[in-house]
Amino acid sequence: EAEVAQSPRYKITEKSQAVAFWCDPISGHATLYWYRQILGQGPELLVQFQDESVVDDSQLPKDRFSAERLKGVDSTLKIQPAELGDSAMYLCASSLAGAAQETQYFGPGTRLLVL
Amino acid sequence: DAKTTQPPSMDCAEGRAANLPCNHSTISGNEYVYWYRQIHSQGPQYIIHGLKNNETNEMASLIITEDRKSSTLILPHATLRDTAVYYCIVIPSQFGGATNKLIFGTGTLLAVQP
């Protein structure tokens, strides 16, 4: 069964450093999502792509976070500089076309610890 | 978007049915009820969704009350591998013009006991 791939699975960094996470969605899925999940809470959407275009980044802290999906396939989420409060699980998900009733398929996530 | 309310935690004996409630009293006519679950240290996994009618698939059954203000997710024979956080989410239909952004609450931690 096709899966969403994410790397790395774990990342430890010091505050003020730059970090980057990578996501490869299920083949053929046009819509890609990045969520952040703080310990004890549900995931929160950071950014949604339709192909290479951003359709929702209202919750993305744009002063330090950036996301790109240059060729409309895989995606990178970057944090620069990292802050202590960025410690969380970063989840990537994909769906076929972004329609309202589509199932989203999640990857295993990248757990970030900022020291 | 309609808000959902779930109990923070529940226990269930292995082999018994697990019934997870969700209150969505402000749901509107074009909003669907979705259930996802998240096993520890994994990404969320889709379980089932419905609009008005009860639904069943290989994982679970979804019972929606006639007034649609609440629903129950039923795992008919819970196993230890069903221990997870279960999220009930309300999503507008495509005709509402909204995106399919998932708004997660804190969910219900289901602990299946041996």
PDB file of C-alpha atoms in Angstrom:
ATOM      1  CA  GLU A   1       0.000   0.000   0.000  1.00  0.00           C
ATOM      2  CA  ALA A   2       1.325   3.454  -0.948  1.00  0.00           C
ATOM      3  CA  GLU A   3       2.417   5.641   1.942  1.00  0.00           C
ATOM      4  CA  VAL A   4       3.463   9.188   2.644  1.00  0.00           C
ATOM      5  CA  ALA A   5       7.182   9.322   3.363  1.00  0.00           C
ATOM      6  CA  GLN A   6       8.819  11.790   5.731  1.00  0.00           C
ATOM      7  CA  SER A   7      12.392  12.364   6.795  1.00  0.00           C
ATOM      8  CA  PRO A   8      14.065  12.636   9.148  1.00  0.00           C
ATOM      9  CA  ARG A   9      11.945  10.831  11.732  1.00  0.00           C
ATOM     10  CA  TYR A  10      13.683  12.626  14.590  1.00  0.00           C
ATOM     11  CA  LYS A  11      15.618  15.876  14.736  1.00  0.00           C
ATOM     12  CA  ILE A  12      17.372  17.548  17.646  1.00  0.00           C
ATOM     13  CA  THR A  13      18.637  21.066  17.128  1.00  0.00           C
ATOM     14  CA  GLU A  14      19.655  24.087  19.127  1.00  0.00           C
ATOM     15  CA  LYS A  15      17.631  27.266  19.141  1.00  0.00           C
ATOM     16  CA  SER A  16      18.525  29.756  16.426  1.00  0.00           C
ATOM     17  CA  GLN A  17      19.615  26.947  14.104  1.00  0.00           C
ATOM     18  CA  ALA A  18      17.875  26.148  10.824  1.00  0.00           C
ATOM     19  CA  VAL A  19      16.003  22.873  10.313  1.00  0.00           C
ATOM     20  CA  ALA A  20      14.299  21.332   7.318  1.00  0.00           C
ATOM     21  CA  PHE A  21      11.821  18.506   6.923  1.00  0.00           C
ATOM     22  CA  TRP A  22      11.031  16.591   3.769  1.00  0.00           C
ATOM     23  CA  CYS A  23       7.815  14.945   2.613  1.00  0.00           C
ATOM     24  CA  ASP A  24       7.035  12.726  -0.364  1.00  0.00           C
ATOM     25  CA  PRO A  25       3.273  12.288  -0.815  1.00  0.00           C
ATOM     26  CA  ILE A  26       1.477   9.313  -2.265  1.00  0.00           C
ATOM     27  CA  SER A  27       2.092   9.175  -6.015  1.00  0.00           C
ATOM     28  CA  GLY A  28      -0.572  11.066  -7.937  1.00  0.00           C
ATOM     29  CA  HIS A  29      -1.820  13.084  -4.985  1.00  0.00           C
ATOM     30  CA  ALA A  30      -2.142  16.722  -5.957  1.00  0.00           C
ATOM     31  CA  THR A  31      -2.806  18.073  -2.469  1.00  0.00           C
ATOM     32  CA  LEU A  32      -0.194  18.154   0.267  1.00  0.00           C
ATOM     33  CA  TYR A  33      -0.579  19.354   3.850  1.00  0.00           C
ATOM     34  CA  TRP A  34       1.851  20.162   6.632  1.00  0.00           C
ATOM     35  CA  TYR A  35       0.507  19.941  10.188  1.00  0.00           C
ATOM     36  CA  ARG A  36       2.173  20.678  13.523  1.00  0.00           C
ATOM     37  CA  GLN A  37       1.240  18.710  16.619  1.00  0.00           C
ATOM     38  CA  ILE A  38       2.287  19.962  20.040  1.00  0.00           C
ATOM     39  CA  LEU A  39       2.442  17.289  22.739  1.00  0.00           C
ATOM     40  CA  GLY A  40      -1.011  16.613  24.169  1.00  0.00           C
ATOM     41  CA  GLN A  41      -2.867  18.455  21.418  1.00  0.00           C
ATOM     42  CA  GLY A  42      -4.344  17.544  18.048  1.00  0.00           C
ATOM     43  CA  PRO A  43      -2.554  18.388  14.801  1.00  0.00           C
ATOM     44  CA  GLU A  44      -2.920  21.935  13.459  1.00  0.00           C
ATOM     45  CA  LEU A  45      -2.683  22.758   9.757  1.00  0.00           C
ATOM     46  CA  LEU A  46       0.282  24.965   8.862  1.00  0.00           C
ATOM     47  CA  VAL A  47       0.101  24.997   5.068  1.00  0.00           C
ATOM     48  CA  GLN A  48      -1.825  23.334   2.244  1.00  0.00           C
ATOM     49  CA  PHE A  49      -0.581  22.976  -1.343  1.00  0.00           C
ATOM     50  CA  GLN A  50      -2.561  22.234  -4.459  1.00  0.00           C
ATOM     51  CA  ASP A  51       0.106  21.045  -6.884  1.00  0.00           C
ATOM     52  CA  GLU A  52       2.849  23.679  -6.463  1.00  0.00           C
ATOM     53  CA  SER A  53       0.546  26.471  -5.271  1.00  0.00           C
ATOM     54  CA  VAL A  54      -0.196  27.406  -1.678  1.00  0.00           C
ATOM     55  CA  VAL A  55      -3.950  27.435  -1.013  1.00  0.00           C
ATOM     56  CA  ASP A  56      -3.882  27.975   2.765  1.00  0.00           C
ATOM     57  CA  ASP A  57      -0.987  29.185   4.892  1.00  0.00           C
ATOM     58  CA  SER A  58      -2.996  31.234   7.348  1.00  0.00           C
ATOM     59  CA  GLN A  59      -1.498  29.457  10.369  1.00  0.00           C
ATOM     60  CA  LEU A  60       2.094  29.381   9.130  1.00  0.00           C
ATOM     61  CA  PRO A  61       4.397  31.677  11.169  1.00  0.00           C
ATOM     62  CA  LYS A  62       5.871  33.305   8.102  1.00  0.00           C
ATOM     63  CA  ASP A  63       8.608  35.169   9.912  1.00  0.00           C
ATOM     64  CA  ARG A  64      10.452  31.920  10.524  1.00  0.00           C
ATOM     65  CA  PHE A  65       8.653  29.136   8.647  1.00  0.00           C
ATOM     66  CA  SER A  66       8.696  28.526   4.908  1.00  0.00           C
ATOM     67  CA  ALA A  67       7.340  25.739   2.760  1.00  0.00           C
ATOM     68  CA  GLU A  68       7.795  24.870  -0.847  1.00  0.00           C
ATOM     69  CA  ARG A  69       6.631  22.283  -3.334  1.00  0.00           C
ATOM     70  CA  LEU A  70       8.513  23.371  -6.420  1.00  0.00           C
ATOM     71  CA  LYS A  71       7.524  20.657  -8.886  1.00  0.00           C
ATOM     72  CA  GLY A  72       4.217  19.819  -7.301  1.00  0.00           C
ATOM     73  CA  VAL A  73       5.465  16.516  -5.939  1.00  0.00           C
ATOM     74  CA  ASP A  74       7.638  16.421  -2.813  1.00  0.00           C
ATOM     75  CA  SER A  75       7.799  19.264  -0.324  1.00  0.00           C
ATOM     76  CA  THR A  76      10.147  20.834   2.194  1.00  0.00           C
ATOM     77  CA  LEU A  77       9.198  22.687   5.376  1.00  0.00           C
ATOM     78  CA  LYS A  78      11.904  24.908   6.845  1.00  0.00           C
ATOM     79  CA  ILE A  79      12.262  26.697  10.162  1.00  0.00           C
ATOM     80  CA  GLN A  80      14.867  29.426  10.519  1.00  0.00           C
ATOM     81  CA  PRO A  81      15.705  30.237  13.240  1.00  0.00           C
ATOM     82  CA  ALA A  82      14.252  27.482  15.415  1.00  0.00           C
ATOM     83  CA  GLU A  83      12.823  28.474  18.795  1.00  0.00           C
ATOM     84  CA  LEU A  84      12.186  26.379  21.891  1.00  0.00           C
ATOM     85  CA  GLY A  85       8.439  26.551  21.267  1.00  0.00           C
ATOM     86  CA  ASP A  86       8.863  24.855  17.884  1.00  0.00           C
ATOM     87  CA  SER A  87       9.428  21.510  19.590  1.00  0.00           C
ATOM     88  CA  ALA A  88       6.619  19.368  18.202  1.00  0.00           C
ATOM     89  CA  MET A  89       5.712  16.616  15.757  1.00  0.00           C
ATOM     90  CA  TYR A  90       5.534  17.818  12.143  1.00  0.00           C
ATOM     91  CA  LEU A  91       3.144  15.743  10.074  1.00  0.00           C
ATOM     92  CA  CYS A  92       2.743  15.639   6.320  1.00  0.00           C
ATOM     93  CA  ALA A  93      -0.425  14.397   4.659  1.00  0.00           C
ATOM     94  CA  SER A  94      -1.662  14.094   1.099  1.00  0.00           C
ATOM     95  CA  SER A  95      -4.963  13.642  -0.681  1.00  0.00           C
ATOM     96  CA  LEU A  96      -5.940  13.043  -4.270  1.00  0.00           C
ATOM     97  CA  ALA A  97      -7.288  16.430  -5.359  1.00  0.00           C
ATOM     98  CA  GLY A  98      -8.137  18.475  -2.280  1.00  0.00           C
ATOM     99  CA  ALA A  99     -11.891  18.040  -2.531  1.00  0.00           C
ATOM    100  CA  ALA A 100     -13.893  18.477   0.650  1.00  0.00           C
ATOM    101  CA  GLN A 101     -14.702  14.833   1.272  1.00  0.00           C
ATOM    102  CA  GLU A 102     -11.358  13.273   0.441  1.00  0.00           C
ATOM    103  CA  THR A 103      -9.444  11.148   2.894  1.00  0.00           C
ATOM    104  CA  GLN A 104      -6.125  12.582   3.973  1.00  0.00           C
ATOM    105  CA  TYR A 105      -3.260  10.097   4.323  1.00  0.00           C
ATOM    106  CA  PHE A 106      -0.658  10.967   6.911  1.00  0.00           C
ATOM    107  CA  GLY A 107       3.016  10.155   7.087  1.00  0.00           C
ATOM    108  CA  PRO A 108       4.786   8.996  10.265  1.00  0.00           C
ATOM    109  CA  GLY A 109       5.883  12.528  11.157  1.00  0.00           C
ATOM    110  CA  THR A 110       9.146  14.206  12.147  1.00  0.00           C
ATOM    111  CA  ARG A 111       9.618  14.768  15.852  1.00  0.00           C
ATOM    112  CA  LEU A 112      11.581  17.968  16.480  1.00  0.00           C
ATOM    113  CA  LEU A 113      13.264  18.832  19.746  1.00  0.00           C
ATOM    114  CA  VAL A 114      14.759  22.324  20.077  1.00  0.00           C
ATOM    115  CA  LEU A 115      17.265  22.733  22.912  1.00  0.00           C
TER     116      LEU A 115
ATOM    117  CA  ASP B   1     -17.029  25.181  11.489  1.00  0.00           C
ATOM    118  CA  ALA B   2     -18.946  23.109  14.017  1.00  0.00           C
ATOM    119  CA  LYS B   3     -17.142  22.333  17.260  1.00  0.00           C
ATOM    120  CA  THR B   4     -16.964  18.790  18.625  1.00  0.00           C
ATOM    121  CA  THR B   5     -16.810  17.591  22.221  1.00  0.00           C
ATOM    122  CA  GLN B   6     -15.345  14.221  23.220  1.00  0.00           C
ATOM    123  CA  PRO B   7     -14.493  12.644  26.579  1.00  0.00           C
ATOM    124  CA  PRO B   8     -10.748  12.873  27.232  1.00  0.00           C
ATOM    125  CA  SER B   9     -10.320   9.170  27.910  1.00  0.00           C
ATOM    126  CA  MET B  10     -12.092   5.801  27.950  1.00  0.00           C
ATOM    127  CA  ASP B  11     -11.221   2.223  28.837  1.00  0.00           C
ATOM    128  CA  CYS B  12     -12.397  -0.906  27.083  1.00  0.00           C
ATOM    129  CA  ALA B  13     -11.761  -4.597  27.688  1.00  0.00           C
ATOM    130  CA  GLU B  14     -10.093  -6.511  24.882  1.00  0.00           C
ATOM    131  CA  GLY B  15     -12.653  -8.324  22.728  1.00  0.00           C
ATOM    132  CA  ARG B  16     -15.511  -6.089  23.798  1.00  0.00           C
ATOM    133  CA  ALA B  17     -17.119  -3.335  21.757  1.00  0.00           C
ATOM    134  CA  ALA B  18     -15.701   0.150  22.213  1.00  0.00           C
ATOM    135  CA  ASN B  19     -18.277   2.929  21.898  1.00  0.00           C
ATOM    136  CA  LEU B  20     -16.756   6.392  21.516  1.00  0.00           C
ATOM    137  CA  PRO B  21     -19.180   9.328  21.737  1.00  0.00           C
ATOM    138  CA  CYS B  22     -18.917  12.710  20.068  1.00  0.00           C
ATOM    139  CA  ASN B  23     -21.113  15.748  20.535  1.00  0.00           C
ATOM    140  CA  HIS B  24     -21.490  18.171  17.604  1.00  0.00           C
ATOM    141  CA  SER B  25     -24.627  20.078  18.556  1.00  0.00           C
ATOM    142  CA  THR B  26     -23.901  23.023  16.237  1.00  0.00           C
ATOM    143  CA  ILE B  27     -23.447  20.897  13.103  1.00  0.00           C
ATOM    144  CA  SER B  28     -25.118  22.265  10.001  1.00  0.00           C
ATOM    145  CA  GLY B  29     -26.909  20.351   7.281  1.00  0.00           C
ATOM    146  CA  ASN B  30     -24.005  20.180   4.860  1.00  0.00           C
ATOM    147  CA  GLU B  31     -21.339  19.098   7.324  1.00  0.00           C
ATOM    148  CA  TYR B  32     -19.965  15.582   7.501  1.00  0.00           C
ATOM    149  CA  VAL B  33     -18.731  13.760  10.609  1.00  0.00           C
ATOM    150  CA  TYR B  34     -15.274  12.222  10.227  1.00  0.00           C
ATOM    151  CA  TRP B  35     -13.303   9.975  12.562  1.00  0.00           C
ATOM    152  CA  TYR B  36      -9.525   9.617  12.539  1.00  0.00           C
ATOM    153  CA  ARG B  37      -7.319   7.868  15.066  1.00  0.00           C
ATOM    154  CA  GLN B  38      -3.685   8.297  16.036  1.00  0.00           C
ATOM    155  CA  ILE B  39      -1.700   5.451  17.481  1.00  0.00           C
ATOM    156  CA  HIS B  40       1.198   6.565  19.651  1.00  0.00           C
ATOM    157  CA  SER B  41       4.092   8.091  17.656  1.00  0.00           C
ATOM    158  CA  GLN B  42       2.309   7.600  14.322  1.00  0.00           C
ATOM    159  CA  GLY B  43       0.399   9.905  11.994  1.00  0.00           C
ATOM    160  CA  PRO B  44      -3.411  10.025  12.140  1.00  0.00           C
ATOM    161  CA  GLN B  45      -5.325   7.349  10.231  1.00  0.00           C
ATOM    162  CA  TYR B  46      -8.737   7.754   8.606  1.00  0.00           C
ATOM    163  CA  ILE B  47     -11.433   5.464  10.028  1.00  0.00           C
ATOM    164  CA  ILE B  48     -14.859   6.379   8.685  1.00  0.00           C
ATOM    165  CA  HIS B  49     -17.167   9.281   7.835  1.00  0.00           C
ATOM    166  CA  GLY B  50     -20.886   9.955   7.397  1.00  0.00           C
ATOM    167  CA  LEU B  51     -23.515  12.621   6.782  1.00  0.00           C
ATOM    168  CA  LYS B  52     -26.885  11.339   8.002  1.00  0.00           C
ATOM    169  CA  ASN B  53     -27.041   7.589   7.653  1.00  0.00           C
ATOM    170  CA  ASN B  54     -25.199   5.065   9.733  1.00  0.00           C
ATOM    171  CA  GLU B  55     -22.055   3.781   8.062  1.00  0.00           C
ATOM    172  CA  THR B  56     -19.983   0.624   8.433  1.00  0.00           C
ATOM    173  CA  ASN B  57     -16.659  -0.432   7.010  1.00  0.00           C
ATOM    174  CA  GLU B  58     -14.029  -3.021   7.841  1.00  0.00           C
ATOM    175  CA  MET B  59     -12.698  -0.951  10.719  1.00  0.00           C
ATOM    176  CA  ALA B  60     -15.731   0.445  12.493  1.00  0.00           C
ATOM    177  CA  SER B  61     -19.366   1.550  12.488  1.00  0.00           C
ATOM    178  CA  LEU B  62     -20.590   5.129  12.754  1.00  0.00           C
ATOM    179  CA  ILE B  63     -23.976   5.829  14.305  1.00  0.00           C
ATOM    180  CA  ILE B  64     -25.328   9.366  13.819  1.00  0.00           C
ATOM    181  CA  THR B  65     -28.403  10.469  15.765  1.00  0.00           C
ATOM    182  CA  GLU B  66     -31.453  11.559  13.820  1.00  0.00           C
ATOM    183  CA  ASP B  67     -30.962  15.212  14.787  1.00  0.00           C
ATOM    184  CA  ARG B  68     -27.253  14.849  13.853  1.00  0.00           C
ATOM    185  CA  LYS B  69     -26.165  16.537  17.065  1.00  0.00           C
ATOM    186  CA  SER B  70     -24.117  13.576  18.220  1.00  0.00           C
ATOM    187  CA  SER B  71     -22.517  10.404  16.924  1.00  0.00           C
ATOM    188  CA  THR B  72     -20.879   7.235  18.205  1.00  0.00           C
ATOM    189  CA  LEU B  73     -17.940   5.385  16.737  1.00  0.00           C
ATOM    190  CA  ILE B  74     -18.140   1.661  17.417  1.00  0.00           C
ATOM    191  CA  LEU B  75     -15.179  -0.705  17.278  1.00  0.00           C
ATOM    192  CA  PRO B  76     -17.015  -4.049  17.471  1.00  0.00           C
ATOM    193  CA  HIS B  77     -14.220  -6.191  18.940  1.00  0.00           C
ATOM    194  CA  ALA B  78     -11.489  -3.987  20.355  1.00  0.00           C
ATOM    195  CA  THR B  79      -7.924  -5.295  20.386  1.00  0.00           C
ATOM    196  CA  LEU B  80      -4.815  -3.979  22.111  1.00  0.00           C
ATOM    197  CA  ARG B  81      -3.761  -2.466  18.759  1.00  0.00           C
ATOM    198  CA  ASP B  82      -6.837  -0.214  18.872  1.00  0.00           C
ATOM    199  CA  THR B  83      -5.327   1.737  21.780  1.00  0.00           C
ATOM    200  CA  ALA B  84      -5.066   5.242  20.315  1.00  0.00           C
ATOM    201  CA  VAL B  85      -6.401   8.784  20.405  1.00  0.00           C
ATOM    202  CA  TYR B  86      -9.645   8.999  18.439  1.00  0.00           C
ATOM    203  CA  TYR B  87     -10.604  12.310  16.837  1.00  0.00           C
ATOM    204  CA  CYS B  88     -14.124  13.296  15.799  1.00  0.00           C
ATOM    205  CA  ILE B  89     -14.047  16.079  13.195  1.00  0.00           C
ATOM    206  CA  VAL B  90     -16.805  17.962  11.396  1.00  0.00           C
ATOM    207  CA  ILE B  91     -16.057  19.012   7.810  1.00  0.00           C
ATOM    208  CA  PRO B  92     -18.191  21.168   5.497  1.00  0.00           C
ATOM    209  CA  SER B  93     -19.289  19.672   2.229  1.00  0.00           C
ATOM    210  CA  GLN B  94     -17.714  20.803  -1.023  1.00  0.00           C
ATOM    211  CA  PHE B  95     -20.735  22.913  -1.804  1.00  0.00           C
ATOM    212  CA  GLY B  96     -19.996  24.975   1.294  1.00  0.00           C
ATOM    213  CA  GLY B  97     -16.977  26.329  -0.510  1.00  0.00           C
ATOM    214  CA  ALA B  98     -14.571  25.462   2.285  1.00  0.00           C
ATOM    215  CA  THR B  99     -11.298  23.606   1.992  1.00  0.00           C
ATOM    216  CA  ASN B 100     -10.965  20.144   3.465  1.00  0.00           C
ATOM    217  CA  LYS B 101      -8.774  21.371   6.283  1.00  0.00           C
ATOM    218  CA  LEU B 102      -9.009  19.018   9.249  1.00  0.00           C
ATOM    219  CA  ILE B 103      -9.512  20.827  12.551  1.00  0.00           C
ATOM    220  CA  PHE B 104      -8.485  18.415  15.291  1.00  0.00           C
ATOM    221  CA  GLY B 105      -9.538  18.757  18.914  1.00  0.00           C
ATOM    222  CA  THR B 106      -7.820  16.835  21.689  1.00  0.00           C
ATOM    223  CA  GLY B 107      -9.747  13.617  20.988  1.00  0.00           C
ATOM    224  CA  THR B 108     -10.466  10.617  23.212  1.00  0.00           C
ATOM    225  CA  LEU B 109      -7.657   8.387  24.403  1.00  0.00           C
ATOM    226  CA  LEU B 110      -9.021   4.844  24.197  1.00  0.00           C
ATOM    227  CA  ALA B 111      -7.097   2.368  26.323  1.00  0.00           C
ATOM    228  CA  VAL B 112      -7.884  -1.255  25.501  1.00  0.00           C
ATOM    229  CA  GLN B 113      -7.139  -3.413  28.526  1.00  0.00           C
ATOM    230  CA  PRO B 114      -6.083  -7.076  28.279  1.00  0.00           C
TER     231      PRO B 114
END
